[in-house]
Short mmCIF file of C-alpha atoms in Angstrom, two decimals:
data_model
loop_
_atom_site.label_atom_id
_atom_site.label_comp_id
_atom_site.label_asym_id
_atom_site.label_seq_id
_atom_site.Cartn_x
_atom_site.Cartn_y
_atom_site.Cartn_z
CA MET A 1 140.53 117.36 97.60
CA TYR A 2 136.92 117.68 96.40
CA LEU A 3 134.70 120.74 96.57
CA VAL A 4 131.69 119.68 98.59
CA GLY A 5 128.51 121.69 99.04
CA SER A 6 126.92 121.58 102.51
CA VAL A 7 130.06 120.02 103.99
CA THR A 8 132.30 121.95 106.39
CA ARG A 9 135.21 119.53 106.54
CA ASN A 10 137.87 118.53 104.04
CA ILE A 11 137.18 115.42 101.97
CA THR A 12 140.18 113.29 101.07
CA ASP A 13 140.76 109.99 99.31
CA GLU A 14 142.34 108.64 102.49
CA THR A 15 139.23 108.97 104.66
CA ASP A 16 136.32 109.20 102.23
CA ASN A 17 134.97 107.57 99.11
CA LYS A 18 133.73 110.13 96.58
CA ASP A 19 131.02 107.69 95.46
CA SER A 20 129.37 108.05 98.88
CA PHE A 21 128.29 111.61 98.00
CA VAL A 22 125.74 113.20 95.72
CA ARG A 23 127.84 114.54 92.84
CA ASN A 24 127.39 116.02 89.40
CA SER A 25 129.23 116.23 86.10
CA LYS A 26 130.62 119.67 87.00
CA GLY A 27 132.78 117.92 89.60
CA ASN A 28 130.96 119.16 92.70
CA TYR A 29 129.96 117.04 95.70
CA TRP A 30 127.27 117.13 98.40
CA GLU A 31 126.37 115.03 101.40
CA PRO A 32 123.70 112.38 100.67
CA LEU A 33 120.60 114.35 101.65
CA GLY A 34 117.35 114.88 99.77
CA SER A 35 117.89 118.66 99.61
CA ASN A 36 121.27 118.11 98.01
CA ILE A 37 119.79 116.19 95.07
CA PHE A 38 118.06 119.46 94.18
CA ALA A 39 121.29 121.39 94.79
CA ALA A 40 123.25 119.12 92.46
CA ILE A 41 120.60 119.46 89.72
CA ASN A 42 120.36 123.24 90.07
CA ASP A 43 124.14 123.50 89.93
CA LEU A 44 124.14 122.23 86.33
CA ASP A 45 124.12 124.91 83.65
CA SER A 46 122.50 123.28 80.59
CA GLY A 47 122.24 119.55 81.08
CA GLY A 48 124.56 117.03 82.67
CA ILE A 49 124.56 114.09 85.07
CA VAL A 50 123.79 113.79 88.76
CA TRP A 51 125.00 110.62 90.51
CA LEU A 52 123.61 109.38 93.80
CA PRO A 53 125.52 107.16 96.24
CA GLY A 54 124.67 103.48 95.83
CA SER A 55 123.08 101.34 98.55
CA THR A 56 121.64 104.42 100.26
CA THR A 57 118.09 105.51 101.13
CA ILE A 58 117.34 109.22 100.65
CA THR A 59 114.09 110.92 101.66
CA VAL A 60 112.83 113.85 99.56
CA THR A 61 110.26 116.48 100.56
CA ASP A 62 109.19 117.66 97.09
CA THR A 63 109.04 116.56 93.45
CA ILE A 64 112.41 116.11 91.77
CA THR A 65 111.95 117.83 88.40
CA LEU A 66 114.70 116.89 85.96
CA PRO A 67 115.32 119.80 83.56
CA GLU A 68 116.02 119.26 79.89
CA ASN A 69 118.96 116.96 79.17
CA VAL A 70 119.67 116.15 82.83
CA VAL A 71 120.34 112.52 83.76
CA LEU A 72 119.74 111.21 87.28
CA ASP A 73 121.81 108.06 87.77
CA MET A 74 120.67 106.63 91.10
CA GLN A 75 123.37 103.90 91.17
CA GLY A 76 121.26 101.68 93.41
CA THR A 77 119.91 104.39 95.70
CA THR A 78 116.34 104.20 97.04
CA ILE A 79 114.39 107.47 96.97
CA LYS A 80 111.41 107.82 99.30
CA PRO A 81 108.94 110.73 99.41
CA ASN A 82 107.86 111.98 102.82
CA ASN A 83 104.37 112.87 101.58
CA ASP A 84 101.90 112.45 98.71
CA PHE A 85 103.45 114.10 95.62
CA ASP A 86 104.90 113.04 92.28
CA VAL A 87 108.40 111.83 93.05
CA ILE A 88 110.25 112.38 89.75
CA GLU A 89 109.02 114.52 86.84
CA LEU A 90 110.73 114.30 83.45
CA MET A 91 111.30 117.08 80.94
CA ALA A 92 112.53 116.80 77.35
CA GLY A 93 115.73 114.78 77.12
CA SER A 94 115.91 114.00 80.83
CA GLN A 95 116.58 110.49 82.12
CA VAL A 96 116.37 108.50 85.33
CA LYS A 97 118.02 105.11 85.78
CA ASN A 98 119.49 102.47 88.09
CA GLY A 99 117.56 102.80 91.33
CA VAL A 100 114.41 102.35 93.42
CA ILE A 101 111.52 104.72 94.08
CA ASP A 102 109.60 103.50 97.11
CA VAL A 103 106.33 105.26 98.02
CA SER A 104 105.03 102.47 100.25
CA SER A 105 105.45 104.44 103.49
CA VAL A 106 103.05 107.21 102.33
CA SER A 107 99.52 106.28 103.43
CA GLY A 108 96.96 106.50 100.62
CA PHE A 109 99.56 107.58 98.05
CA SER A 110 97.67 109.02 95.03
CA SER A 111 100.45 110.57 92.97
CA ALA A 112 103.07 109.09 90.60
CA ALA A 113 106.50 107.60 91.15
CA ILE A 114 107.52 108.86 87.70
CA THR A 115 105.60 111.28 85.51
CA VAL A 116 106.14 113.38 82.40
CA ASP A 117 105.24 117.07 82.68
CA SER A 118 101.64 117.28 81.41
CA SER A 119 102.03 120.82 80.05
CA MET A 120 105.18 120.28 78.03
CA ASP A 121 105.57 119.62 74.32
CA VAL A 122 107.92 116.65 73.97
CA THR A 123 108.20 115.35 70.41
CA SER A 124 110.61 113.32 68.31
CA ASN A 125 112.31 116.60 67.36
CA ASP A 126 113.57 116.89 70.94
CA HIS A 127 115.86 114.68 72.91
CA ILE A 128 113.34 112.26 74.36
CA PRO A 129 112.81 111.29 78.02
CA ARG A 130 114.09 107.85 79.06
CA VAL A 131 113.60 105.69 82.13
CA HIS A 132 115.39 102.37 82.55
CA ASN A 133 116.55 99.86 85.11
CA VAL A 134 114.38 101.14 87.93
CA GLU A 135 112.08 99.54 90.50
CA LEU A 136 108.89 101.32 91.56
CA VAL A 137 107.29 100.18 94.82
CA SER A 138 103.95 101.08 96.43
CA SER A 139 101.63 99.31 98.88
CA GLY A 140 97.91 98.66 99.08
CA ARG A 141 97.52 99.26 95.32
CA ASN A 142 97.85 103.03 95.59
CA GLY A 143 99.05 105.65 93.12
CA TYR A 144 100.66 105.45 89.70
CA GLY A 145 103.96 103.80 88.82
CA ILE A 146 104.46 105.62 85.50
CA TYR A 147 102.00 108.39 84.56
CA LEU A 148 101.86 110.18 81.20
CA HIS A 149 99.14 112.79 81.53
CA ALA A 150 98.16 115.34 78.87
CA THR A 151 95.88 118.21 79.86
CA GLY A 152 97.11 121.32 78.03
CA SER A 153 95.93 122.22 74.53
CA SER A 154 99.47 122.02 73.13
CA SER A 155 100.91 119.25 75.30
CA ARG A 156 102.43 116.29 73.48
CA THR A 157 104.38 113.34 74.78
CA ILE A 158 105.79 111.47 71.80
CA THR A 159 108.53 108.78 71.53
CA SER A 160 109.59 108.64 75.19
CA GLU A 161 111.16 105.33 76.24
CA PHE A 162 110.67 103.16 79.34
CA TYR A 163 112.41 99.79 79.66
CA ASP A 164 113.70 97.24 82.17
CA ILE A 165 111.33 98.36 84.92
CA ASN A 166 109.67 96.55 87.85
CA ILE A 167 106.39 98.01 89.14
CA LYS A 168 104.88 96.70 92.38
CA ASP A 169 101.50 97.14 94.09
CA PHE A 170 100.24 100.39 92.53
CA GLU A 171 96.65 101.12 91.54
CA TYR A 172 97.95 101.78 88.02
CA GLY A 173 101.29 100.33 86.99
CA ILE A 174 101.44 102.33 83.74
CA TYR A 175 98.79 104.96 82.99
CA LEU A 176 98.56 107.01 79.78
CA HIS A 177 95.75 109.55 80.11
CA ASN A 178 94.78 112.22 77.59
CA GLU A 179 92.15 114.73 78.72
CA ASN A 180 92.42 117.43 76.05
CA LEU A 181 91.15 117.42 72.47
CA ASN A 182 94.32 119.00 71.07
CA ALA A 183 96.82 117.07 73.19
CA GLU A 184 98.63 113.88 72.13
CA ILE A 185 100.21 110.89 73.84
CA LYS A 186 101.59 108.71 71.09
CA SER A 187 104.47 106.52 69.89
CA ASN A 188 105.87 105.96 73.37
CA THR A 189 107.67 102.66 73.99
CA PHE A 190 107.49 100.42 77.05
CA SER A 191 109.55 97.22 77.01
CA ASN A 192 110.65 94.56 79.47
CA ILE A 193 108.20 95.64 82.15
CA VAL A 194 107.41 93.37 85.10
CA GLY A 195 104.37 94.11 87.28
CA TYR A 196 103.57 92.61 90.69
CA GLY A 197 100.10 92.82 92.21
CA ASN A 198 99.02 96.08 90.57
CA GLU A 199 95.26 96.63 90.32
CA TYR A 200 95.57 97.80 86.69
CA PHE A 201 98.83 96.86 85.02
CA VAL A 202 98.50 98.96 81.85
CA ARG A 203 95.80 101.60 81.31
CA VAL A 204 95.59 103.61 78.06
CA ARG A 205 92.77 106.14 78.24
CA GLU A 206 91.34 108.78 75.93
CA ASP A 207 88.98 111.33 77.43
CA GLY A 208 89.83 113.97 74.84
CA GLY A 209 92.51 113.76 72.18
CA GLU A 210 94.50 110.85 70.82
CA THR A 211 96.40 108.30 72.88
CA ASP A 212 97.53 106.14 70.00
CA GLY A 213 100.40 104.24 68.43
CA ASN A 214 102.03 103.38 71.76
CA TYR A 215 104.03 100.16 71.90
CA PHE A 216 104.20 97.76 74.84
CA GLN A 217 106.53 94.77 74.46
CA ASN A 218 107.36 91.89 76.78
CA ILE A 219 105.03 92.74 79.65
CA ARG A 220 104.97 90.21 82.51
CA CYS A 221 102.18 90.51 85.07
CA PHE A 222 102.13 88.62 88.36
CA CYS A 223 98.58 89.05 89.64
CA SER A 224 97.22 89.05 93.17
CA SER A 225 93.70 88.84 94.58
CA GLY A 226 93.44 92.64 94.22
CA SER A 227 94.39 92.71 90.55
CA ASN A 228 91.60 93.83 88.23
CA LYS A 229 92.80 94.29 84.64
CA ILE A 230 96.06 93.54 82.85
CA VAL A 231 95.45 95.73 79.79
CA TRP A 232 92.65 98.31 79.70
CA ASN A 233 92.70 100.32 76.49
CA ASN A 234 90.46 102.61 74.47
CA GLY A 235 93.18 104.26 72.39
CA LYS A 236 93.64 103.57 68.68
CA GLY A 237 96.54 101.67 67.13
CA ASN A 238 98.25 100.64 70.35
CA SER A 239 100.28 97.43 70.32
CA PHE A 240 100.59 95.02 73.26
CA ASP A 241 103.14 92.47 72.08
CA THR A 242 103.81 89.41 74.27
CA VAL A 243 101.87 90.00 77.47
CA MET A 244 102.41 87.17 79.96
CA ALA A 245 100.02 86.88 82.91
CA TYR A 246 100.38 84.64 85.95
CA ASP A 247 98.01 83.63 88.78
CA CYS A 248 94.91 85.35 87.45
CA SER A 249 91.61 84.50 85.79
CA GLY A 250 88.56 86.26 84.41
CA THR A 251 88.29 89.04 81.83
CA PHE A 252 91.57 90.84 82.38
CA TYR A 253 91.90 92.43 78.90
CA ASP A 254 89.41 95.23 78.23
CA PHE A 255 89.12 96.89 74.80
CA ASP A 256 85.44 97.69 75.07
CA ASP A 257 85.35 101.42 75.93
CA LEU A 258 84.76 104.04 73.25
CA GLY A 259 87.78 106.16 72.40
CA TYR A 260 88.06 109.49 70.59
CA GLY A 261 85.97 108.86 67.47
CA HIS A 262 86.48 105.09 67.43
CA ASP A 263 85.84 101.87 69.28
CA GLY A 264 88.36 100.81 71.87
CA ALA A 265 90.06 98.04 69.94
CA HIS A 266 90.46 99.93 66.67
CA GLN A 267 93.74 99.10 64.90
CA CYS A 268 95.12 97.55 68.09
CA PHE A 269 97.23 94.41 68.38
CA LEU A 270 97.35 92.12 71.41
CA SER A 271 99.37 88.92 71.81
CA TYR A 272 99.01 87.35 75.23
CA CYS A 273 99.32 84.21 77.29
CA GLY A 274 97.23 83.76 80.44
CA GLY A 275 94.91 86.11 82.21
CA GLY A 276 91.49 85.08 80.98
CA ASN A 277 89.41 86.33 78.11
CA VAL A 278 89.42 89.52 76.05
CA ASP A 279 86.50 91.93 76.20
CA SER A 280 86.65 93.63 72.79
CA ALA A 281 84.55 96.39 71.30
CA PRO A 282 81.55 95.58 69.10
CA TRP A 283 82.10 95.32 65.40
CA ASN A 284 81.76 98.59 63.57
CA ALA A 285 82.62 99.06 59.93
CA ASN A 286 83.92 102.57 60.37
CA SER A 287 85.93 102.30 63.53
CA ASN A 288 87.03 98.80 64.42
CA ALA A 289 89.70 96.52 62.99
CA TYR A 290 91.94 94.63 65.39
CA MET A 291 94.08 91.51 65.87
CA ILE A 292 94.22 89.34 68.99
CA PHE A 293 96.59 86.39 69.27
CA ASN A 294 96.16 83.96 72.17
CA MET A 295 99.58 82.32 72.45
CA LYS A 296 98.43 79.70 74.93
CA GLU A 297 95.69 78.39 72.64
CA SER A 298 97.45 79.25 69.36
CA SER A 299 94.33 81.06 68.18
CA MET A 300 94.02 84.35 66.35
CA THR A 301 91.01 86.66 66.12
CA LEU A 302 90.69 89.30 63.43
CA GLY A 303 88.00 91.92 63.98
CA TRP A 304 87.30 93.56 60.66
CA VAL A 305 84.20 94.65 58.79
CA ASN A 306 84.01 95.74 55.18
CA GLU A 307 81.08 98.00 54.45
CA GLU A 308 79.94 98.58 50.88
CA GLY A 309 77.37 101.03 49.60
#
């Protein structure tokens, strides 16, 4: 017999499958409702795992904030928000994996499917947030798939990991945005990402402090008529390694904006195949040195200026 929250009947192996419930690593069970995801998380003392029932759709009415060291294993579940809010927010050491977040039914969605708390201080000294094997779905190119947003004077998001992720039809597939002089978004890793029809597939933006040293590897972008840019970056030292673009043309790689004390392409690396030309920042001896490798044409461009005197 299992102890089941929000259930008034006995649950037995003969009539029920325990995997059809929301459950956690303390051994407690709940019916598969959005409110019970929060109950299962809050029931954990200091970290643990919450499992959702596979092949199920669950609607939530508020942001699911995963506390430190809590893992949400969706096991194939689809989570849908009933309104315009961030769906899952990560704290230090928290993880989400193995499921679908579908915001397509929310008209004009302007929030994020997955975000990292903008006020927190997550560094390599902490257990780092991880997201893997998830599918993020929007419609009409609205909202953010993954959003790392730094606003507070002490907020840092460093060395978080995102891999094996599909992102469909958002305004921004992945958006790293730093708005504060003393904040940092750096050394985060994104690998094996597939985007479908997003307006901006990867946006790295500095409006204040540094958004630098982030690594993007094996990015595949399937464009649509509404797609605008594949990579749009003004951070320093970011690497975009093996970006494959399909069904698009024009200037889809933009490194022209000024960043925080440097030109947009400074110390950046881009290797790409398909998707048009690269709009890079003007040469500047003090703040621009970059490498661009066009795999389709087997051509490499080095932007570097040596100033003497």
